[in-house]
Tab-separated table of C-alpha atoms in Angstrom:
chain	number	residue	atom	x	y	z
A	14	MET	CA	229.458	150.123	366.308
A	15	LYS	CA	230.858	147.651	363.694
A	16	ARG	CA	227.331	146.888	362.595
A	17	PHE	CA	226.725	150.630	362.149
A	18	LEU	CA	229.925	151.225	360.210
A	19	ALA	CA	229.128	148.302	357.899
A	20	ALA	CA	225.656	149.607	357.241
A	21	ALA	CA	227.181	152.999	356.529
A	22	LEU	CA	229.636	151.631	354.307
A	23	ALA	CA	227.021	149.663	352.472
A	24	ALA	CA	224.875	152.751	351.956
A	25	THR	CA	227.860	154.611	350.729
A	26	ILE	CA	228.586	152.107	348.137
A	27	GLY	CA	224.909	151.744	347.289
A	28	CYS	CA	224.857	155.646	346.723
A	29	ALA	CA	228.039	155.529	344.703
A	30	ALA	CA	226.852	152.772	342.381
A	31	PRO	CA	225.296	154.144	339.202
A	32	ALA	CA	221.643	153.791	338.875
A	33	LEU	CA	220.223	151.652	335.925
A	34	ALA	CA	219.697	153.884	333.052
A	35	GLN	CA	215.916	154.302	332.170
A	36	THR	CA	215.384	153.336	328.533
A	37	CYS	CA	212.547	153.928	326.076
A	38	GLY	CA	211.427	151.826	323.134
A	39	GLY	CA	213.217	148.500	322.430
A	40	THR	CA	212.655	144.727	321.753
A	41	TYR	CA	209.558	142.965	322.921
A	42	ALA	CA	209.374	139.188	322.687
A	43	VAL	CA	205.743	138.174	322.072
A	44	GLN	CA	204.379	136.021	324.962
A	45	ARG	CA	201.475	133.414	324.818
A	46	GLY	CA	198.000	135.040	324.581
A	47	ASP	CA	199.450	138.322	323.312
A	48	SER	CA	197.706	140.385	320.492
A	49	LEU	CA	198.916	143.756	319.182
A	50	SER	CA	196.230	145.472	321.081
A	51	LEU	CA	197.253	143.845	324.491
A	52	ILE	CA	200.862	144.616	323.756
A	53	ALA	CA	200.009	148.279	322.968
A	54	ASP	CA	197.778	148.507	326.114
A	55	ARG	CA	200.557	147.292	328.395
A	56	GLN	CA	203.492	148.935	326.729
A	57	TYR	CA	201.900	152.190	325.522
A	58	GLN	CA	198.963	152.411	327.861
A	59	ASN	CA	196.859	152.830	324.663
A	60	ALA	CA	195.339	149.804	322.939
A	61	SER	CA	194.786	151.881	319.912
A	62	GLN	CA	198.460	152.057	319.198
A	63	TRP	CA	198.365	148.426	318.028
A	64	THR	CA	198.405	149.960	314.556
A	65	GLU	CA	201.826	151.617	315.296
A	66	ILE	CA	203.352	148.321	316.557
A	67	HIS	CA	202.048	146.762	313.298
A	68	ARG	CA	203.508	149.546	311.019
A	69	ASN	CA	206.738	149.578	312.851
A	70	ASN	CA	207.151	145.762	312.263
A	71	LEU	CA	205.451	145.308	308.721
A	72	GLY	CA	208.557	143.457	307.357
A	73	LEU	CA	208.245	140.913	310.200
A	74	ILE	CA	204.387	140.637	310.728
A	75	GLY	CA	203.178	141.128	307.207
A	76	GLU	CA	199.756	142.446	306.416
A	77	ASN	CA	197.921	140.347	308.954
A	78	PRO	CA	198.299	141.825	312.461
A	79	ASN	CA	197.134	138.470	313.932
A	80	ALA	CA	200.231	136.694	312.490
A	81	ILE	CA	202.399	137.333	315.521
A	82	ARG	CA	203.758	134.214	317.204
A	83	VAL	CA	205.241	133.296	320.612
A	84	GLY	CA	208.862	134.445	320.694
A	85	MET	CA	208.694	136.838	317.785
A	86	LYS	CA	210.926	139.897	318.441
A	87	LEU	CA	208.967	143.096	317.840
A	88	GLN	CA	210.598	146.477	317.660
A	89	LEU	CA	208.730	149.132	319.676
A	90	GLY	CA	209.480	152.742	319.042
A	91	CYS	CA	209.938	155.273	321.796
A	92	ILE	CA	206.520	157.221	321.537
A	93	GLY	CA	205.708	159.725	324.183
A	94	GLY	CA	208.281	158.311	326.581
A	95	LEU	CA	206.986	154.783	326.278
A	96	PRO	CA	207.611	151.914	326.624
A	97	THR	CA	210.325	151.846	329.292
A	98	GLY	CA	212.688	149.090	330.311
A	99	LEU	CA	212.748	146.958	327.387
A	100	PRO	CA	216.001	145.356	326.030
A	101	GLY	CA	217.762	147.444	323.401
A	102	GLY	CA	216.006	150.642	324.249
A	103	ALA	CA	217.570	154.001	324.022
A	104	PRO	CA	218.556	155.969	327.126
A	105	VAL	CA	215.894	158.331	328.016
A	106	ALA	CA	218.042	161.248	328.402
A	107	GLY	CA	219.132	160.792	324.851
A	108	ALA	CA	216.091	159.280	323.235
A	109	ALA	CA	214.959	162.356	321.486
A	110	ALA	CA	218.423	163.246	320.228
A	111	VAL	CA	218.929	162.453	316.578
A	112	PRO	CA	222.401	161.489	315.702
A	113	ALA	CA	224.015	163.034	312.500
A	114	PRO	CA	224.718	159.883	310.227
A	115	ALA	CA	227.930	159.779	308.261
A	116	PRO	CA	227.505	160.502	304.604
A	117	ALA	CA	226.980	157.414	302.487
A	118	ALA	CA	229.812	156.061	300.465
A	119	ALA	CA	229.954	157.819	297.004
A	120	SER	CA	228.281	155.618	294.354
A	121	GLY	CA	230.871	156.749	291.718
A	122	ARG	CA	228.178	158.505	289.814
A	123	ALA	CA	228.501	162.285	290.208
A	124	LEU	CA	225.617	164.553	289.893
A	125	GLU	CA	226.161	167.615	287.821
A	126	ALA	CA	224.245	170.289	289.862
A	127	THR	CA	222.245	171.039	292.977
A	128	ILE	CA	219.414	168.556	293.302
A	129	ASN	CA	215.902	170.255	293.288
A	130	LEU	CA	213.033	168.517	295.068
A	131	VAL	CA	209.462	169.543	295.021
A	132	THR	CA	206.858	168.920	297.562
A	133	ALA	CA	203.677	170.715	298.864
A	134	GLY	CA	201.898	171.606	302.114
A	135	ASP	CA	198.544	170.836	303.671
A	136	TYR	CA	199.467	167.108	303.839
A	137	ALA	CA	199.795	166.559	307.546
A	138	PRO	CA	201.450	164.826	309.174
A	139	PHE	CA	203.767	164.328	306.257
A	140	THR	CA	204.585	167.504	304.610
A	141	ASP	CA	203.623	171.138	305.427
A	142	PRO	CA	205.924	174.093	306.059
A	143	ASP	CA	204.150	174.925	309.217
A	144	LEU	CA	204.758	171.502	310.822
A	145	ASP	CA	207.844	170.560	312.794
A	146	GLU	CA	210.823	170.233	310.399
A	147	GLY	CA	208.253	170.455	307.582
A	148	GLY	CA	206.500	167.321	308.385
A	149	LEU	CA	207.602	163.764	308.981
A	150	LEU	CA	208.682	162.997	305.425
A	151	THR	CA	210.190	166.353	304.811
A	152	ASP	CA	212.242	165.593	307.872
A	153	VAL	CA	213.196	162.012	306.553
A	154	VAL	CA	214.032	163.457	303.160
A	155	ASN	CA	216.326	166.096	304.792
A	156	LYS	CA	218.101	163.635	306.778
A	157	ALA	CA	218.490	161.102	303.992
A	158	MET	CA	219.745	163.658	301.403
A	159	GLY	CA	222.157	165.110	303.999
A	160	ALA	CA	223.567	161.499	304.446
A	161	SER	CA	223.671	160.814	300.808
A	162	GLY	CA	226.913	162.333	299.942
A	163	ALA	CA	225.365	164.573	297.197
A	164	SER	CA	228.396	166.594	296.326
A	165	LYS	CA	226.443	169.656	294.905
A	166	GLY	CA	223.786	169.683	297.628
A	167	TYR	CA	220.171	169.798	297.400
A	168	LYS	CA	216.986	172.299	297.842
A	169	ILE	CA	213.394	171.390	298.725
A	170	HIS	CA	210.936	173.754	296.952
A	171	TRP	CA	207.409	174.208	298.217
A	172	VAL	CA	204.809	174.369	295.218
A	173	ASN	CA	201.399	174.085	296.723
A	174	ASP	CA	199.898	172.703	293.505
A	175	TRP	CA	200.273	169.034	293.808
A	176	SER	CA	198.853	168.591	290.172
A	177	SER	CA	201.841	170.520	288.761
A	178	HIS	CA	204.520	168.365	290.285
A	179	LEU	CA	204.588	165.376	288.037
A	180	ASP	CA	203.726	167.333	284.838
A	181	PRO	CA	205.063	169.720	284.088
A	182	LEU	CA	207.704	170.304	286.714
A	183	MET	CA	209.074	166.765	286.703
A	184	SER	CA	208.460	165.871	283.037
A	185	SER	CA	210.366	169.052	281.824
A	186	ALA	CA	213.153	168.578	284.369
A	187	MET	CA	212.439	171.790	286.152
A	188	MET	CA	212.449	169.742	289.280
A	189	ASP	CA	214.676	166.624	289.810
A	190	MET	CA	212.634	164.805	292.369
A	191	ALA	CA	209.109	164.852	293.871
A	192	PHE	CA	207.850	163.565	297.306
A	193	PRO	CA	205.727	162.072	298.763
A	194	TRP	CA	203.885	159.966	296.357
A	195	PHE	CA	202.114	156.434	296.493
A	196	LYS	CA	203.248	153.686	294.154
A	197	PRO	CA	200.371	152.067	292.175
A	198	ASP	CA	200.255	148.296	291.577
A	199	CYS	CA	202.929	148.750	288.685
A	200	ALA	CA	202.991	144.914	288.172
A	201	GLY	CA	199.307	144.704	287.517
A	202	GLU	CA	199.079	148.221	285.837
A	203	PRO	CA	202.355	148.864	283.942
A	204	ASP	CA	200.506	151.277	281.806
A	205	ASN	CA	199.593	153.488	284.923
A	206	TYR	CA	200.947	156.962	284.205
A	207	ARG	CA	203.119	156.896	287.260
A	208	CYS	CA	204.427	153.356	286.471
A	209	ALA	CA	205.218	154.128	282.773
A	210	ASN	CA	207.007	157.395	283.548
A	211	PHE	CA	208.691	157.470	286.844
A	212	HIS	CA	211.101	155.661	288.939
A	213	PHE	CA	210.260	155.216	292.557
A	214	SER	CA	212.656	155.303	295.575
A	215	ASP	CA	212.421	152.717	298.186
A	216	PRO	CA	209.560	153.451	300.658
A	217	MET	CA	210.426	156.371	302.828
A	218	PHE	CA	207.527	155.490	305.098
A	219	GLU	CA	204.817	152.765	305.063
A	220	MET	CA	201.321	153.289	306.502
A	221	LEU	CA	198.264	151.287	307.043
A	222	ILE	CA	195.083	151.794	304.951
A	223	LEU	CA	192.374	151.060	307.495
A	224	LEU	CA	188.600	150.585	307.800
A	225	PHE	CA	186.899	153.276	310.093
A	226	VAL	CA	183.349	152.082	311.282
A	227	ASP	CA	180.601	153.260	313.521
A	228	THR	CA	181.013	151.365	316.815
A	229	ALA	CA	177.296	150.884	316.907
A	230	ARG	CA	177.509	148.900	313.644
A	231	PRO	CA	180.899	147.107	313.697
A	232	ILE	CA	181.869	144.825	310.722
A	233	PRO	CA	184.427	141.962	310.596
A	234	PHE	CA	187.308	142.053	308.260
A	235	ALA	CA	189.531	138.868	308.536
A	236	GLU	CA	188.911	138.062	304.794
A	237	ASP	CA	188.138	139.956	301.720
A	238	THR	CA	184.824	138.181	301.423
A	239	ASP	CA	183.758	139.918	304.772
A	240	ILE	CA	183.642	143.311	302.690
A	241	HIS	CA	181.631	141.954	299.793
A	242	GLY	CA	178.164	143.608	299.478
A	243	ARG	CA	179.381	146.475	301.765
A	244	THR	CA	179.485	150.297	300.831
A	245	LEU	CA	182.876	151.929	301.454
A	246	CYS	CA	183.560	155.578	301.314
A	247	ARG	CA	186.686	157.265	300.056
A	248	PRO	CA	187.040	160.803	298.880
A	249	ALA	CA	187.032	161.614	295.098
A	250	GLY	CA	190.660	161.892	293.731
A	251	TYR	CA	192.052	159.430	296.267
A	252	PHE	CA	193.718	156.209	294.748
A	253	THR	CA	191.735	152.999	294.322
A	254	HIS	CA	194.434	150.640	293.304
A	255	ASP	CA	194.234	148.804	296.552
A	256	LEU	CA	190.535	148.064	296.062
A	257	ASP	CA	191.191	146.686	292.531
A	258	ARG	CA	194.342	144.556	292.256
A	259	PRO	CA	195.096	141.252	290.889
A	260	ASP	CA	194.058	139.293	294.010
A	261	ARG	CA	191.177	141.627	294.820
A	262	ARG	CA	188.567	142.842	292.196
A	263	TRP	CA	186.216	144.694	294.484
A	264	LEU	CA	185.321	147.377	292.146
A	265	SER	CA	185.648	145.746	288.634
A	266	ASP	CA	183.774	142.761	289.645
A	267	GLY	CA	181.021	144.845	291.494
A	268	LEU	CA	181.764	143.217	294.901
A	269	ILE	CA	181.603	146.561	296.817
A	270	THR	CA	180.022	149.900	296.298
A	271	LEU	CA	182.362	152.955	296.597
A	272	THR	CA	180.936	156.304	297.615
A	273	SER	CA	183.224	159.227	296.748
A	274	PRO	CA	182.286	162.644	298.203
A	275	SER	CA	184.495	165.640	297.936
A	276	THR	CA	186.035	165.600	301.401
A	277	VAL	CA	187.197	163.221	304.178
A	278	ALA	CA	184.816	164.951	306.512
A	279	GLU	CA	181.828	163.980	304.173
A	280	CYS	CA	182.817	160.394	304.277
A	281	PHE	CA	182.610	160.307	308.195
A	282	GLU	CA	179.362	162.204	308.107
A	283	LEU	CA	177.854	159.503	305.789
A	284	LEU	CA	179.331	156.864	308.071
A	285	VAL	CA	177.473	158.141	311.174
A	286	ALA	CA	174.354	158.710	309.158
A	287	GLY	CA	174.382	155.088	308.319
A	288	GLU	CA	174.716	155.635	304.557
A	289	VAL	CA	178.059	153.765	304.124
A	290	ASP	CA	179.406	150.729	306.146
A	291	ALA	CA	183.022	151.968	306.476
A	292	VAL	CA	185.533	154.658	305.529
A	293	ALA	CA	188.699	153.196	303.867
A	294	ILE	CA	191.654	155.645	304.418
A	295	ASN	CA	194.946	156.017	305.795
A	296	GLU	CA	195.137	155.827	309.574
A	297	PHE	CA	196.462	159.287	310.120
A	298	THR	CA	193.917	161.144	308.064
A	299	GLY	CA	191.128	158.982	309.622
A	300	ARG	CA	192.162	159.606	313.222
A	301	ALA	CA	192.635	163.320	312.546
A	302	ALA	CA	189.097	163.567	311.045
A	303	ILE	CA	187.600	161.571	313.961
A	304	LYS	CA	189.035	164.138	316.281
A	305	SER	CA	188.114	167.132	314.141
A	306	ALA	CA	184.511	165.886	314.104
A	307	GLY	CA	184.301	164.963	317.786
A	308	LEU	CA	183.636	161.481	316.897
A	309	LYS	CA	186.014	159.714	319.275
A	310	GLY	CA	184.272	156.661	320.820
A	311	ARG	CA	181.679	156.849	318.099
A	312	VAL	CA	184.010	155.832	315.264
A	313	ASP	CA	186.750	153.488	315.491
A	314	VAL	CA	189.266	151.205	313.502
A	315	VAL	CA	188.111	147.771	312.607
A	316	GLN	CA	190.034	145.457	314.719
A	317	GLY	CA	190.891	143.041	311.791
A	318	ARG	CA	193.436	143.844	309.333
A	319	PRO	CA	194.293	146.722	306.972
A	320	VAL	CA	192.772	147.155	303.661
A	321	SER	CA	196.359	147.605	302.288
A	322	ILE	CA	199.792	148.937	303.192
A	323	GLU	CA	201.059	151.819	301.189
A	324	GLY	CA	204.464	153.247	300.845
A	325	LEU	CA	205.300	156.805	300.307
A	326	HIS	CA	208.149	157.434	297.763
A	327	VAL	CA	210.489	159.994	296.166
A	328	LEU	CA	209.975	160.042	292.448
A	329	VAL	CA	212.188	160.715	289.409
A	330	HIS	CA	211.143	160.999	285.877
A	331	LYS	CA	212.471	158.262	283.691
A	332	ALA	CA	213.516	160.803	281.044
A	333	HIS	CA	215.652	162.680	283.392
A	334	PRO	CA	219.412	162.382	282.132
A	335	GLN	CA	220.548	161.401	285.738
A	336	ALA	CA	217.470	159.322	286.636
A	337	GLU	CA	219.228	156.339	288.048
A	338	THR	CA	221.981	158.355	289.837
A	339	LEU	CA	219.155	160.416	291.584
A	340	ILE	CA	217.337	157.330	292.720
A	341	ALA	CA	220.456	155.788	293.866
A	342	THR	CA	221.278	158.904	295.858
A	343	ILE	CA	218.080	158.993	297.966
A	344	ASN	CA	218.248	155.221	298.531
A	345	GLU	CA	221.882	155.391	299.634
A	346	GLY	CA	220.864	158.242	301.999
A	347	MET	CA	217.889	156.183	303.337
A	348	ASP	CA	220.105	153.123	303.982
A	349	THR	CA	222.560	155.292	305.846
A	350	ILE	CA	220.234	156.965	308.379
A	351	LYS	CA	218.343	153.533	308.835
A	352	ALA	CA	221.724	151.887	309.704
A	353	SER	CA	222.721	154.707	312.041
A	354	GLY	CA	219.340	154.807	313.981
A	355	THR	CA	218.592	158.208	312.767
A	356	TYR	CA	215.596	157.219	310.808
A	357	GLN	CA	213.902	155.375	313.665
A	358	GLN	CA	214.502	158.143	315.926
A	359	VAL	CA	212.999	160.864	313.489
A	360	ILE	CA	209.835	158.529	313.103
A	361	ASP	CA	209.687	158.242	316.956
A	362	ARG	CA	209.771	161.884	317.567
A	363	HIS	CA	207.031	162.705	314.975
A	364	MET	CA	204.804	159.800	316.100
A	365	SER	CA	205.101	161.079	319.727
A	366	THR	CA	203.653	164.398	318.522
A	367	ILE	CA	201.040	162.635	316.310
A	368	TRP	CA	199.698	160.238	318.914
A	369	ALA	CA	199.623	162.962	321.445
A	370	GLU	CA	197.087	164.865	319.142
A	371	PHE	CA	194.848	161.713	318.831
């Protein structure tokens, strides 16, 4: 009888004890023998998501994904409910909730009117009015501006003519800020139109520019010399500053051939036809094109390093009478949402949707 009561009491106590909360995301300590692919396979059950671990830890890892070392603490976002059980993860029940950050402290520089920002659609997953919250970067900008303490408020305008944003909308101050835009190599090209005429915010998001190859014709990419003599494809109108920079003169020195058809889809058609060696494009556009063309398994990312890491920014024209105040406003808002954890939760929520589609 005593044994029965003791067992019953133990069971009661066990039931009354709170269960350990399930967590999502958190900190992963690199182990001996790890690679980003192995970590992604174990933690996300998808080895392809090594690029997401790399992107989320660029400040720690740098451009070379093989530069991880034993003991390095990697921050893994909560994507699709994974990974679970890591130290520092968010409780699953609240992992999707985005906290409202407190407004940033006033910079002491008052803005005179409502801030008008311009963007455009058809740039998934970053900006499009039909996407969740207008896309990943529209969501980030909304959160940052809301946290910036901009006393007069702000408004985002959708103008679906990207070529009009920088000139005339920004040059004439009809719009105060524009997003999202890449920043060229302003140190190497100070006379570049964007460098000469615009201030850039801190990066709102950094992404990997990758090489996509035919799995039947893989190529290595550990060093720049691995690409010498190759033919790369990137659609006409896309930037090429990462192919020609002070430490890499692939184009100006004739070290590669660049083929530039009209569309991303055409680049992948040329790839599977054997007419180019690789498609050099951002990860999200490339993966979406693979899915659209039914090339999963036929085309994959080079398991080396990215061609470059490119940030997407908010731009303000240097001639704007309150240019410095505007840049300070968006930067302060970004600092606030990063400090509160709001930024990472926004990124994780959108990444969960994006990776589910891939």
